[in-house]
C-alpha atoms as a PDB file:
ATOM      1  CA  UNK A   1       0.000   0.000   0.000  1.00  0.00           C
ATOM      2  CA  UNK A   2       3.069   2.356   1.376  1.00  0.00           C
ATOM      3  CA  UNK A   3       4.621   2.018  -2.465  1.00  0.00           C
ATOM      4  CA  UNK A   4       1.564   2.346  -4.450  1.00  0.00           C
ATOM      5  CA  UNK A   5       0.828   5.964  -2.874  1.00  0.00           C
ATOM      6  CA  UNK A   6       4.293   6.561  -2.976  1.00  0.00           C
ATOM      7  CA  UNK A   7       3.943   6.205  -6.878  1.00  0.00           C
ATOM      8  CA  UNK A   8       0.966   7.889  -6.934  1.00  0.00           C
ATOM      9  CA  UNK A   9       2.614  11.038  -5.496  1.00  0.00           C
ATOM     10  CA  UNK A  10       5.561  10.897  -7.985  1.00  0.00           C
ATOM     11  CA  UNK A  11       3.316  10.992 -11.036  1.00  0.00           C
ATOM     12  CA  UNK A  12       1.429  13.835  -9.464  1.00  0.00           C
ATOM     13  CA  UNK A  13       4.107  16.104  -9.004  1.00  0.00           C
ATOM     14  CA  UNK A  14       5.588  15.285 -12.457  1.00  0.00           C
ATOM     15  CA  UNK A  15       2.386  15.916 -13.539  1.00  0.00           C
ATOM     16  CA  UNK A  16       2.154  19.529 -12.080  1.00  0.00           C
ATOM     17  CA  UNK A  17       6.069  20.073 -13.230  1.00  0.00           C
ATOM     18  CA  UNK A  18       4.744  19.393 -16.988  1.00  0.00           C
ATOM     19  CA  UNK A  19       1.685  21.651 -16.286  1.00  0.00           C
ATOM     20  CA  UNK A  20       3.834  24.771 -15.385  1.00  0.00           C
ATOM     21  CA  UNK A  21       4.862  27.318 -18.048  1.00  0.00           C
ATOM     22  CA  UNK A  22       8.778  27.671 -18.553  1.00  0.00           C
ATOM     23  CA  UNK A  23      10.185  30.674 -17.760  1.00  0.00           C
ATOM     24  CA  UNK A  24      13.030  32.073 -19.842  1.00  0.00           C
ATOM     25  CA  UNK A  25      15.979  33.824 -17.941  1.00  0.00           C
ATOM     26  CA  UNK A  26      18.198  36.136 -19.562  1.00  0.00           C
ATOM     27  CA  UNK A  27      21.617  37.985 -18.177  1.00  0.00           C
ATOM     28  CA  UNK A  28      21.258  41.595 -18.204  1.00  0.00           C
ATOM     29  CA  UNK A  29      23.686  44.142 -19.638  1.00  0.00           C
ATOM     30  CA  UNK A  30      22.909  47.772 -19.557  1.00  0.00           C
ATOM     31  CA  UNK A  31      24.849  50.567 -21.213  1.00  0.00           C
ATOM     32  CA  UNK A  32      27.077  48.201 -22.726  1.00  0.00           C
ATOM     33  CA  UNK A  33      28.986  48.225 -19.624  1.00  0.00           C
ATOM     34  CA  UNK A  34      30.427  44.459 -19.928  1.00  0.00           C
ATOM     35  CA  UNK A  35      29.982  41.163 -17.752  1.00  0.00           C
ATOM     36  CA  UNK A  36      31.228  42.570 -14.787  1.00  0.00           C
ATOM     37  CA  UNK A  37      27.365  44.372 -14.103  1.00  0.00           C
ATOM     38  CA  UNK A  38      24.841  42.897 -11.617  1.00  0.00           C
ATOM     39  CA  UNK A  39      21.589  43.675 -10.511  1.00  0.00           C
ATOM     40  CA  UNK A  40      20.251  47.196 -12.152  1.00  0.00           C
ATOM     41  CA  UNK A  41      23.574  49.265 -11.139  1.00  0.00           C
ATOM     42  CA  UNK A  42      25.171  51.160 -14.128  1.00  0.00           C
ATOM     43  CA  UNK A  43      28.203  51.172 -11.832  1.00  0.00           C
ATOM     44  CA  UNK A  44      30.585  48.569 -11.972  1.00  0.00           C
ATOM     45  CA  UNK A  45      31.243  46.792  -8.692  1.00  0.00           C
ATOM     46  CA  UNK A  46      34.812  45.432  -9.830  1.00  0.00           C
ATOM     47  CA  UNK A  47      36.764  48.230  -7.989  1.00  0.00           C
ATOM     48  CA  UNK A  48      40.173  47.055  -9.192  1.00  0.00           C
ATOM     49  CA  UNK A  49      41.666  43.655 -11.091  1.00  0.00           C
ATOM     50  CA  UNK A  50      41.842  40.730  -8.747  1.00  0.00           C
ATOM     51  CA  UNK A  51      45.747  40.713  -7.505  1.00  0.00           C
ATOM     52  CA  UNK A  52      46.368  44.285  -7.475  1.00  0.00           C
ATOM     53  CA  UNK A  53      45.872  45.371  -3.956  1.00  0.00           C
ATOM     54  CA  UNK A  54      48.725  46.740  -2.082  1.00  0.00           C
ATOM     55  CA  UNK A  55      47.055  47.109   1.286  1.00  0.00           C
ATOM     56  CA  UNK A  56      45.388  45.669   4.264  1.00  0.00           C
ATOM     57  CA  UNK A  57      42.492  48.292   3.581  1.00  0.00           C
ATOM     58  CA  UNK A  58      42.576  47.581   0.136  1.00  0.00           C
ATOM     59  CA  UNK A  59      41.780  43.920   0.126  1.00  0.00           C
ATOM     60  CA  UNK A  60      39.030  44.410   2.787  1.00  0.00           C
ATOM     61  CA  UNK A  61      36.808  46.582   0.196  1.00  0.00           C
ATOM     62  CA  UNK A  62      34.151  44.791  -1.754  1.00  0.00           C
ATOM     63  CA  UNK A  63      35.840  43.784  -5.101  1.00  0.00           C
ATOM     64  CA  UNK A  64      33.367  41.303  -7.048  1.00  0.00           C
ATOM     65  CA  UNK A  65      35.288  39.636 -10.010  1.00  0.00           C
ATOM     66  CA  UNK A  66      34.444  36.194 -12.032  1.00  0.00           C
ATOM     67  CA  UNK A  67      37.598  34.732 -10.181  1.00  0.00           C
ATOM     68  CA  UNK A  68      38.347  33.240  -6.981  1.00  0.00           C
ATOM     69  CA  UNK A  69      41.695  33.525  -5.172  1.00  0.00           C
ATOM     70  CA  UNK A  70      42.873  31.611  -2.249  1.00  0.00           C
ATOM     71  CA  UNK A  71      45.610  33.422  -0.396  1.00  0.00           C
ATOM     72  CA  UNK A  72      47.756  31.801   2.109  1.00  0.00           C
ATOM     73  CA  UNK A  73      48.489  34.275   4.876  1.00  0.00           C
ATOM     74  CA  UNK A  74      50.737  34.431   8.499  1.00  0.00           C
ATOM     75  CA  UNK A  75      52.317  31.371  10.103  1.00  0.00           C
ATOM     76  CA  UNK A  76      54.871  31.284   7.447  1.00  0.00           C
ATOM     77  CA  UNK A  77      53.043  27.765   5.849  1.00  0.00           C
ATOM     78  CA  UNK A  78      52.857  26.328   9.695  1.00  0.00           C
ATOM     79  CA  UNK A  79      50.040  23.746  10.836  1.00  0.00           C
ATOM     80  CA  UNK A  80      47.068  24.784  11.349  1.00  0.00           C
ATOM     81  CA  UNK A  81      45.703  25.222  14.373  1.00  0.00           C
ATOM     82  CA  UNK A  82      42.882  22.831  14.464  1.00  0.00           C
ATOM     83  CA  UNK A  83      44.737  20.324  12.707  1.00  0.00           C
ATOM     84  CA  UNK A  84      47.649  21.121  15.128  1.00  0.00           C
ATOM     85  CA  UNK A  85      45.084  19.732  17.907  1.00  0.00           C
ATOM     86  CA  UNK A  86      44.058  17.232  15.546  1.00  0.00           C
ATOM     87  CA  UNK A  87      47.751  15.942  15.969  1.00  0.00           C
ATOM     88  CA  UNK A  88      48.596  16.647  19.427  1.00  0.00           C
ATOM     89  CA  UNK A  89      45.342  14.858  20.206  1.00  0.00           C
ATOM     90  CA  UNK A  90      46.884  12.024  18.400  1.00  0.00           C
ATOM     91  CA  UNK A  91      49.949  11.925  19.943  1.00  0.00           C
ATOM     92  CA  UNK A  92      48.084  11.572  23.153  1.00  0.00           C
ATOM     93  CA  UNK A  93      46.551   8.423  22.303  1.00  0.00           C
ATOM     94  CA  UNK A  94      49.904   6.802  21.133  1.00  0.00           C
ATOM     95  CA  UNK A  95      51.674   8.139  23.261  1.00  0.00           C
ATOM     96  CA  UNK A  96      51.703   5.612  26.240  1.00  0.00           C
ATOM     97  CA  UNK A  97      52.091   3.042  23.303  1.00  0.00           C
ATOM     98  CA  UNK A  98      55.464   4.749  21.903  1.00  0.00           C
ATOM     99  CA  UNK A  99      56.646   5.187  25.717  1.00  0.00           C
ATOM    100  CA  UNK A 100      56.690   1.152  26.488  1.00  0.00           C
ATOM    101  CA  UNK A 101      57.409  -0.068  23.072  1.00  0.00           C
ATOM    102  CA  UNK A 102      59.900   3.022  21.440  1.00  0.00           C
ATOM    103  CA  UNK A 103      62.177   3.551  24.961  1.00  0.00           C
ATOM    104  CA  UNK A 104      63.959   2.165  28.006  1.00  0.00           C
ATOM    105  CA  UNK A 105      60.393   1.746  30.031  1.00  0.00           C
ATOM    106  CA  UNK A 106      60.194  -2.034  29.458  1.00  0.00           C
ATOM    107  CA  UNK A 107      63.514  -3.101  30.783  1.00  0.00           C
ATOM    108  CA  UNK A 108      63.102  -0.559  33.878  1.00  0.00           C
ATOM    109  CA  UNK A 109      59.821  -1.670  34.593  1.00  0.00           C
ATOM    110  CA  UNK A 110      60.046  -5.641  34.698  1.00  0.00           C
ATOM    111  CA  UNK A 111      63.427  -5.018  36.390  1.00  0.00           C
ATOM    112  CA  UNK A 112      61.551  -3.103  39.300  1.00  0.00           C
ATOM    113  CA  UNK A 113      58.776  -5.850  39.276  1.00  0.00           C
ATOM    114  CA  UNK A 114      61.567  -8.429  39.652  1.00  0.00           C
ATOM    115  CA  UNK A 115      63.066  -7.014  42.511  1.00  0.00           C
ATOM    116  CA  UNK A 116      60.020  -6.900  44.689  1.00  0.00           C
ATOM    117  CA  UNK A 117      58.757  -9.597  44.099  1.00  0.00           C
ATOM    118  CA  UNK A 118      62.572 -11.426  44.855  1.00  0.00           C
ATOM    119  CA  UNK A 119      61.772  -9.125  48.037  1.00  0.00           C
ATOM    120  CA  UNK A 120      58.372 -11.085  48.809  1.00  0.00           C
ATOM    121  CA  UNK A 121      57.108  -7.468  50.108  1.00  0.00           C
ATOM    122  CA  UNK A 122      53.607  -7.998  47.653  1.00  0.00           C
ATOM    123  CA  UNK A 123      52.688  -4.577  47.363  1.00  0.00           C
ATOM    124  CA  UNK A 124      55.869  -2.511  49.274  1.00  0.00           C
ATOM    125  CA  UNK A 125      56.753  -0.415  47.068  1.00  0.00           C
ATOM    126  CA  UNK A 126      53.431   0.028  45.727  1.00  0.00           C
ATOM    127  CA  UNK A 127      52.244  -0.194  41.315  1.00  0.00           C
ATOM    128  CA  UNK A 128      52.509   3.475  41.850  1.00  0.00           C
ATOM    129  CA  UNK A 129      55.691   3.799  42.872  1.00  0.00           C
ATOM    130  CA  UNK A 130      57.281   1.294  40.385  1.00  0.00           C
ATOM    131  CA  UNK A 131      55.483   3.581  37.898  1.00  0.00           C
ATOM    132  CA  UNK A 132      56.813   6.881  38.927  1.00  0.00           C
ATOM    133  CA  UNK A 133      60.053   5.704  39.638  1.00  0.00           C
ATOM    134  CA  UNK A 134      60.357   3.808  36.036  1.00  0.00           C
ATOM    135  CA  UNK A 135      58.854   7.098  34.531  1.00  0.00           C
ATOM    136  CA  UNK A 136      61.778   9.289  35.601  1.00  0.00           C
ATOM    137  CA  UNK A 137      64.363   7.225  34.819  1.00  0.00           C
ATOM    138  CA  UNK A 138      63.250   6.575  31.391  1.00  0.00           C
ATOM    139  CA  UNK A 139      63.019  10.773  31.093  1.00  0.00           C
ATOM    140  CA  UNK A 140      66.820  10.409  32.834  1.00  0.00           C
ATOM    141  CA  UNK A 141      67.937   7.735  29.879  1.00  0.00           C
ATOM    142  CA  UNK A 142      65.889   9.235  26.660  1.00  0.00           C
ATOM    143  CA  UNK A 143      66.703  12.795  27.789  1.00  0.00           C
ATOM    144  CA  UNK A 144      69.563  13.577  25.044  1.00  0.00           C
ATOM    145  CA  UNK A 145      66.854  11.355  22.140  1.00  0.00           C
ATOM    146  CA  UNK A 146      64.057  13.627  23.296  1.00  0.00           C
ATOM    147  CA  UNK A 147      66.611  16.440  22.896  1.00  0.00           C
ATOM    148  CA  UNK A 148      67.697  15.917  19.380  1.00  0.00           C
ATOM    149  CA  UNK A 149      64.424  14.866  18.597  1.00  0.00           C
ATOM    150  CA  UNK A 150      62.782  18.303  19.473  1.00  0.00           C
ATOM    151  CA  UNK A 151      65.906  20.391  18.088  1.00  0.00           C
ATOM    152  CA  UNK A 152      65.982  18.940  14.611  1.00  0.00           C
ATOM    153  CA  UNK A 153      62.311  18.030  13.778  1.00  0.00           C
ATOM    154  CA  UNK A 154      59.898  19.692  15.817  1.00  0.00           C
ATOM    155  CA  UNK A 155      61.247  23.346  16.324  1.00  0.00           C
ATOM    156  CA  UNK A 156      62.225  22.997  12.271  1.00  0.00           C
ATOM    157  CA  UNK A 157      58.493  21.475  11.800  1.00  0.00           C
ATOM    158  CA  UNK A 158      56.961  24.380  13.592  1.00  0.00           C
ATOM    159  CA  UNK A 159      59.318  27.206  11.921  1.00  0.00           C
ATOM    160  CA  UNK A 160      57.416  25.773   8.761  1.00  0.00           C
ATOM    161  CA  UNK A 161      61.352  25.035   7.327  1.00  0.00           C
ATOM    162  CA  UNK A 162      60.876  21.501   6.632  1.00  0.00           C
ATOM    163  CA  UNK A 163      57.879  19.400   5.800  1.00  0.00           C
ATOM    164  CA  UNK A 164      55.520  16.596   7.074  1.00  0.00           C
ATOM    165  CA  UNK A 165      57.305  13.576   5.387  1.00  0.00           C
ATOM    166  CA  UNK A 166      61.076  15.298   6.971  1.00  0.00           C
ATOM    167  CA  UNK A 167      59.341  15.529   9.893  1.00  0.00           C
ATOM    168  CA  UNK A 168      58.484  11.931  10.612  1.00  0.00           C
ATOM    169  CA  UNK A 169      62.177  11.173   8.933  1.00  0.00           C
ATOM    170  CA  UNK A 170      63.826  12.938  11.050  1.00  0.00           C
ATOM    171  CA  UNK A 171      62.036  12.547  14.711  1.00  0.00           C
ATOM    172  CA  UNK A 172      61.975   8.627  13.986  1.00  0.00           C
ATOM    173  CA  UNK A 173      66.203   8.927  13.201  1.00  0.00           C
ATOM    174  CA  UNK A 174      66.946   9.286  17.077  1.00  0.00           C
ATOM    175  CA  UNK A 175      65.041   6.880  18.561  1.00  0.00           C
ATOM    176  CA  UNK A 176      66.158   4.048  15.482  1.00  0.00           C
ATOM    177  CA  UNK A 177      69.918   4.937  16.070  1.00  0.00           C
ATOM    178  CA  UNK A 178      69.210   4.215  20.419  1.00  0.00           C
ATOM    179  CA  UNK A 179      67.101   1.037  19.513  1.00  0.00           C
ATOM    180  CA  UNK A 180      69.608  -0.009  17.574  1.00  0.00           C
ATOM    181  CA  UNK A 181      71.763   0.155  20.260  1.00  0.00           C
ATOM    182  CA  UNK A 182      70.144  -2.061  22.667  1.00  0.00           C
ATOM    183  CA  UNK A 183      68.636  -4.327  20.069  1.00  0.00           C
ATOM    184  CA  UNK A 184      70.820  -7.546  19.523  1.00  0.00           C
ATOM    185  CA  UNK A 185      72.072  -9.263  16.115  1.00  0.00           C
ATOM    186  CA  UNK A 186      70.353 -12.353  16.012  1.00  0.00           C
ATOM    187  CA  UNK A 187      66.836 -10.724  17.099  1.00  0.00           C
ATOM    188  CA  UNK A 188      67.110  -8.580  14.067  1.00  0.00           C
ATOM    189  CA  UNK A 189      68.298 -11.571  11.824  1.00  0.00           C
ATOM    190  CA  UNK A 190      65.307 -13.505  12.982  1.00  0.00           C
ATOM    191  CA  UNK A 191      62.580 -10.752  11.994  1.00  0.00           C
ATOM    192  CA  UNK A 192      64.324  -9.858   8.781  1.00  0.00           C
ATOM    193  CA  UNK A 193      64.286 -13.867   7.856  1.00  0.00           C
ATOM    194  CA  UNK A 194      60.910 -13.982   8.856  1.00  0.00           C
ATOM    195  CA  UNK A 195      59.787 -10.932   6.391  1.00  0.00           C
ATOM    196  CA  UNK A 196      62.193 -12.239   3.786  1.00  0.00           C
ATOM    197  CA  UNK A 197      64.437  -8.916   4.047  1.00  0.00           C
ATOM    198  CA  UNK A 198      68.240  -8.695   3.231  1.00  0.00           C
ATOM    199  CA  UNK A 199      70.842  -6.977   5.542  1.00  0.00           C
ATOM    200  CA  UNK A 200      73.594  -5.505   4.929  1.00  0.00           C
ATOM    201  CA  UNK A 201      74.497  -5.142   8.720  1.00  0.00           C
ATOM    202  CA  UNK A 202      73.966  -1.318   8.993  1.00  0.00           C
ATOM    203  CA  UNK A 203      71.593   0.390  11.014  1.00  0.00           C
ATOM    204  CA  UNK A 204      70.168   2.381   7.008  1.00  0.00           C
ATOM    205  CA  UNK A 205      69.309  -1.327   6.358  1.00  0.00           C
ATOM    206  CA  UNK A 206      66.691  -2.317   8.907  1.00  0.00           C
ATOM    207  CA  UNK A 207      63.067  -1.612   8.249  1.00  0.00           C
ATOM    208  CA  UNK A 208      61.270   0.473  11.206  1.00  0.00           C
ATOM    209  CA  UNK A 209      58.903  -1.935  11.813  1.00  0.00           C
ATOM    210  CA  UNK A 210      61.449  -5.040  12.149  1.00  0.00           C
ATOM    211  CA  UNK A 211      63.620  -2.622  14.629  1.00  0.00           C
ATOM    212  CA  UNK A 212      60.760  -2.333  16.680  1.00  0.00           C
ATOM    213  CA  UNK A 213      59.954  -5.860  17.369  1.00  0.00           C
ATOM    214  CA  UNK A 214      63.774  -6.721  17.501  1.00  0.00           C
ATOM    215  CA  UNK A 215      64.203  -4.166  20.207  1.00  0.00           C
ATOM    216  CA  UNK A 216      61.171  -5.171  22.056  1.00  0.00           C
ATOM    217  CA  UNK A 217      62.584  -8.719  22.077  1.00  0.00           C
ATOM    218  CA  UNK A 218      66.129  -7.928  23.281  1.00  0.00           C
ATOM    219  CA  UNK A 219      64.428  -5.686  26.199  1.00  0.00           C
ATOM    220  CA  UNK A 220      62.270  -8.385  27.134  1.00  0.00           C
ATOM    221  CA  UNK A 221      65.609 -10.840  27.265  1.00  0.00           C
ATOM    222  CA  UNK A 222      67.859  -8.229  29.070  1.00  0.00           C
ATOM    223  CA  UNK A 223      64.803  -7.621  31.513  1.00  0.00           C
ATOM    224  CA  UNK A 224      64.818 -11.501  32.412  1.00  0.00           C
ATOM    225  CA  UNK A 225      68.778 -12.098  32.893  1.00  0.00           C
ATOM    226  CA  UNK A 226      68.854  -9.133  35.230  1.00  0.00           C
ATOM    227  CA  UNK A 227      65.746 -10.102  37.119  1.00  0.00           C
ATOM    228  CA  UNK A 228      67.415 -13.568  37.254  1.00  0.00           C
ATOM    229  CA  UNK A 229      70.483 -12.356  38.942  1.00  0.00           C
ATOM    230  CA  UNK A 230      68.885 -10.042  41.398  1.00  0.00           C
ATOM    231  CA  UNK A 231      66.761 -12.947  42.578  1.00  0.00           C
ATOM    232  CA  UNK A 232      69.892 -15.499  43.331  1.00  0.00           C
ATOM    233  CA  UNK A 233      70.929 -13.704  46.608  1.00  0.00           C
ATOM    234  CA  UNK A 234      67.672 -14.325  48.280  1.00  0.00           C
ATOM    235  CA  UNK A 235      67.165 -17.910  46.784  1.00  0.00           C
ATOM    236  CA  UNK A 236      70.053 -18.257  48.708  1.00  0.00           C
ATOM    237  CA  UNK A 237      68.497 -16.686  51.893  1.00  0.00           C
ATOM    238  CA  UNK A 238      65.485 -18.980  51.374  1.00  0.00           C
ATOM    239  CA  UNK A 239      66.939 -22.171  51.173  1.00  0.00           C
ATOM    240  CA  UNK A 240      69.170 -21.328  54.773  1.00  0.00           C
ATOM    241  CA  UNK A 241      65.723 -20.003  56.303  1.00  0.00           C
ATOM    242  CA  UNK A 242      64.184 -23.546  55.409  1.00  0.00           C
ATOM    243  CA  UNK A 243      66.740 -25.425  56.196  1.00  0.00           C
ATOM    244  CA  UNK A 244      66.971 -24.265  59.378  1.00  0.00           C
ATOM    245  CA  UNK A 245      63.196 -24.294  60.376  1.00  0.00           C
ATOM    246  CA  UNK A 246      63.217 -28.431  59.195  1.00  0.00           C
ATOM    247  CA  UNK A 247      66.397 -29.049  61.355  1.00  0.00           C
ATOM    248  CA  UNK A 248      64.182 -27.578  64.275  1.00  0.00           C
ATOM    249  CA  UNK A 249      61.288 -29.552  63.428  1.00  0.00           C
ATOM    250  CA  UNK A 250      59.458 -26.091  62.474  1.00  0.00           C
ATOM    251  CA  UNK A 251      57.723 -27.387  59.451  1.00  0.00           C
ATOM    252  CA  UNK A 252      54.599 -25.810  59.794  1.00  0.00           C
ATOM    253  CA  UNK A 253      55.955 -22.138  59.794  1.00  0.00           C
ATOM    254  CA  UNK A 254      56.192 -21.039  56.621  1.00  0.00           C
ATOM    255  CA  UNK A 255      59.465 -19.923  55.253  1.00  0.00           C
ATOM    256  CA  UNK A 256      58.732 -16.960  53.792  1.00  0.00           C
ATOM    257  CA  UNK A 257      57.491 -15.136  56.873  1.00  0.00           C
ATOM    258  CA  UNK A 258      60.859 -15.440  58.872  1.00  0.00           C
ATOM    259  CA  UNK A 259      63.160 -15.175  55.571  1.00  0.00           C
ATOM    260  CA  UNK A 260      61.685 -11.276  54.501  1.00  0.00           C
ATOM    261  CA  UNK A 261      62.923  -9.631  57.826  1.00  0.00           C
ATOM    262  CA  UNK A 262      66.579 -11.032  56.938  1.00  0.00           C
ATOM    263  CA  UNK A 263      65.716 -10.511  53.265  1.00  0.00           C
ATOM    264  CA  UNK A 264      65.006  -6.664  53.957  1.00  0.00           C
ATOM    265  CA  UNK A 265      67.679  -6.179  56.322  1.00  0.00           C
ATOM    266  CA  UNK A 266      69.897  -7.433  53.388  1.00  0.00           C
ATOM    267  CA  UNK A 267      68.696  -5.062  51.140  1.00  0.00           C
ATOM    268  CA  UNK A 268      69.062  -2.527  53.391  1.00  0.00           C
ATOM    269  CA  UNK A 269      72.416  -3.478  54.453  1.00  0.00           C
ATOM    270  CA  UNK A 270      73.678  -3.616  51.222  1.00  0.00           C
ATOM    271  CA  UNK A 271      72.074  -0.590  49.776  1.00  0.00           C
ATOM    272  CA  UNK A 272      70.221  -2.331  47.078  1.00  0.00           C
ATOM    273  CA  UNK A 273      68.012   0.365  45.399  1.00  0.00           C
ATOM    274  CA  UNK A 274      71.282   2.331  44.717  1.00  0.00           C
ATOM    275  CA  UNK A 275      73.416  -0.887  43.007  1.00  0.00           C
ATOM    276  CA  UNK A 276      70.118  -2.173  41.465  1.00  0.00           C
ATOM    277  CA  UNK A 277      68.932   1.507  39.627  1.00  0.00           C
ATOM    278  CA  UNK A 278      72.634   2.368  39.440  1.00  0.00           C
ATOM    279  CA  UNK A 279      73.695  -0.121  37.330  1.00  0.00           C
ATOM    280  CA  UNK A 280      70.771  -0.963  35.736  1.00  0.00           C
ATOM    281  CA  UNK A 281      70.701   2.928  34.381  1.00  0.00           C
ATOM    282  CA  UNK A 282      74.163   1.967  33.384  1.00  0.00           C
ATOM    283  CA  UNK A 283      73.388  -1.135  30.551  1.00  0.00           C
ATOM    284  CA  UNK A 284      72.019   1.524  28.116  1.00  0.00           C
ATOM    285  CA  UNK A 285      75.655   3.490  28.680  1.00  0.00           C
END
């Protein structure tokens, strides 16, 4: 029913459309004036050819032609400033993604999980904490990266000097040439087999998206060796703690609540937080 008056209304209104008279419309030029008239004005509302204004004042006084020009004006051919949010709004949302997976945050992090939990403390020091603490030293390590990075692509980006493809070129340089640094040989060789990629063993030779898994990989692998170490001094601790509760016939104490005290006062004793930041800070010198 719905389509048959819908049908019924389309031929009625081409109906009434084929009913009306046609009306001719004509351009009108009085006085022999030229195109450039409108309306019933014998005055010409071109007040001078499009281009030729030499002043502010000039090129804010009506001027009707039959051409448009775009001008380009102030920021010397900067971003503009919506699509400068646009980006920054971006950046945001990757950002947290390009501070785990681009920097030091990875090894600092698992490092710092490692050592508390080889402390048995649970949650002393707190997520938090860990957090902070791995935040500022990755700011510490990636200071002179976030450096160069701002000096030679952003402030050059916002000066308008260099483009959006030199840009990206040159803010990803810095952080390739530290991944590279940390990444080892044979994870790169494995990613580059994997996507079928020759190397020629220079850093100009490796793909941005094989350094970054590479990198991630060696990070991960560094992370583990150095949690493995820290944890051997209270293994140690552990195993003299249960020992020693068996050879008293203790067995139902558990050993974990009489090794922490001693495993603590070790820590303490031997200044751990200092050698463990200290020299873990120190493997991406």
């Amino acid at each position: 029913m719905k389509k048959i008056l819908a049908i019924i209304c389309l031929l009625v209104t081409v109906g009434m459309l084929c009913i009306l008279p046609s009306i001719p419309v004509h351009a009108q030029n009085l006085g022999g004036i030229g195109d450039a008239l409108t309306g019933e004005t014998t005055e010409s509302t071109v007040i001078r050819e499009p281009g030729s204004s030499s002043s502010q004042d000039e090129l804010g006084e009506l001027n009707i032609a039959n051409s448009l020009i775009i001008t380009q004006r102030g920021d010397n051919g900067s971003v503009n400033g919506t699509l400068r949010i646009l980006i920054t709004l971006t950046l945001i949302g990757l950002a947290p993604i390009m501070l785990i997976m681009l920097t030091c945050f990875t090894r600092l992090i698992i490092v710092l999980h490692f050592t508390r939990a080889a402390l048995a403390t649970q949650t002393a020091p707190p997520n938090q904490v860990l957090l902070g603490l791995a935040l500022f030293l990755t700011y510490f390590i990636m200071r002179p990266t976030i450096t160069q990075i701002y000096t030679e692509a952003i402030v050059p980006f916002d000066n308008g000097t260099i483009t959006q493809e030199e840009f990206f070129e040159t803010a990803i340089t810095p952080l390739r040439e530290f991944m590279y640094g940390q990444t080892q040989t044979k994870d790169v060789s494995m990613f580059l087999e994997i996507s079928g990629t020759e190397w020629d063993g220079t850093l100009e030779g490796i793909p941005t998206e094989v350094l970054i898994p590479s990198f991630i990989v060696s990070e991960l692998r560094t992370a583990f060796i150095i949690g493995f170490l820290i944890y051997i001094p209270f293994i140690v601790i552990d195993m003299v703690v249960a020992s020693s509760l068996m050879s008293m016939g203790m067995m139902m104490l558990p050993p974990t609540t009489i090794s922490m005290p001693f495993k603590i006062l070790l820590f303490v004793l031997a200044d751990g937080w200092n050698l463990i930041i200290g020299n873990l800070v120190k493997t991406f010198y």
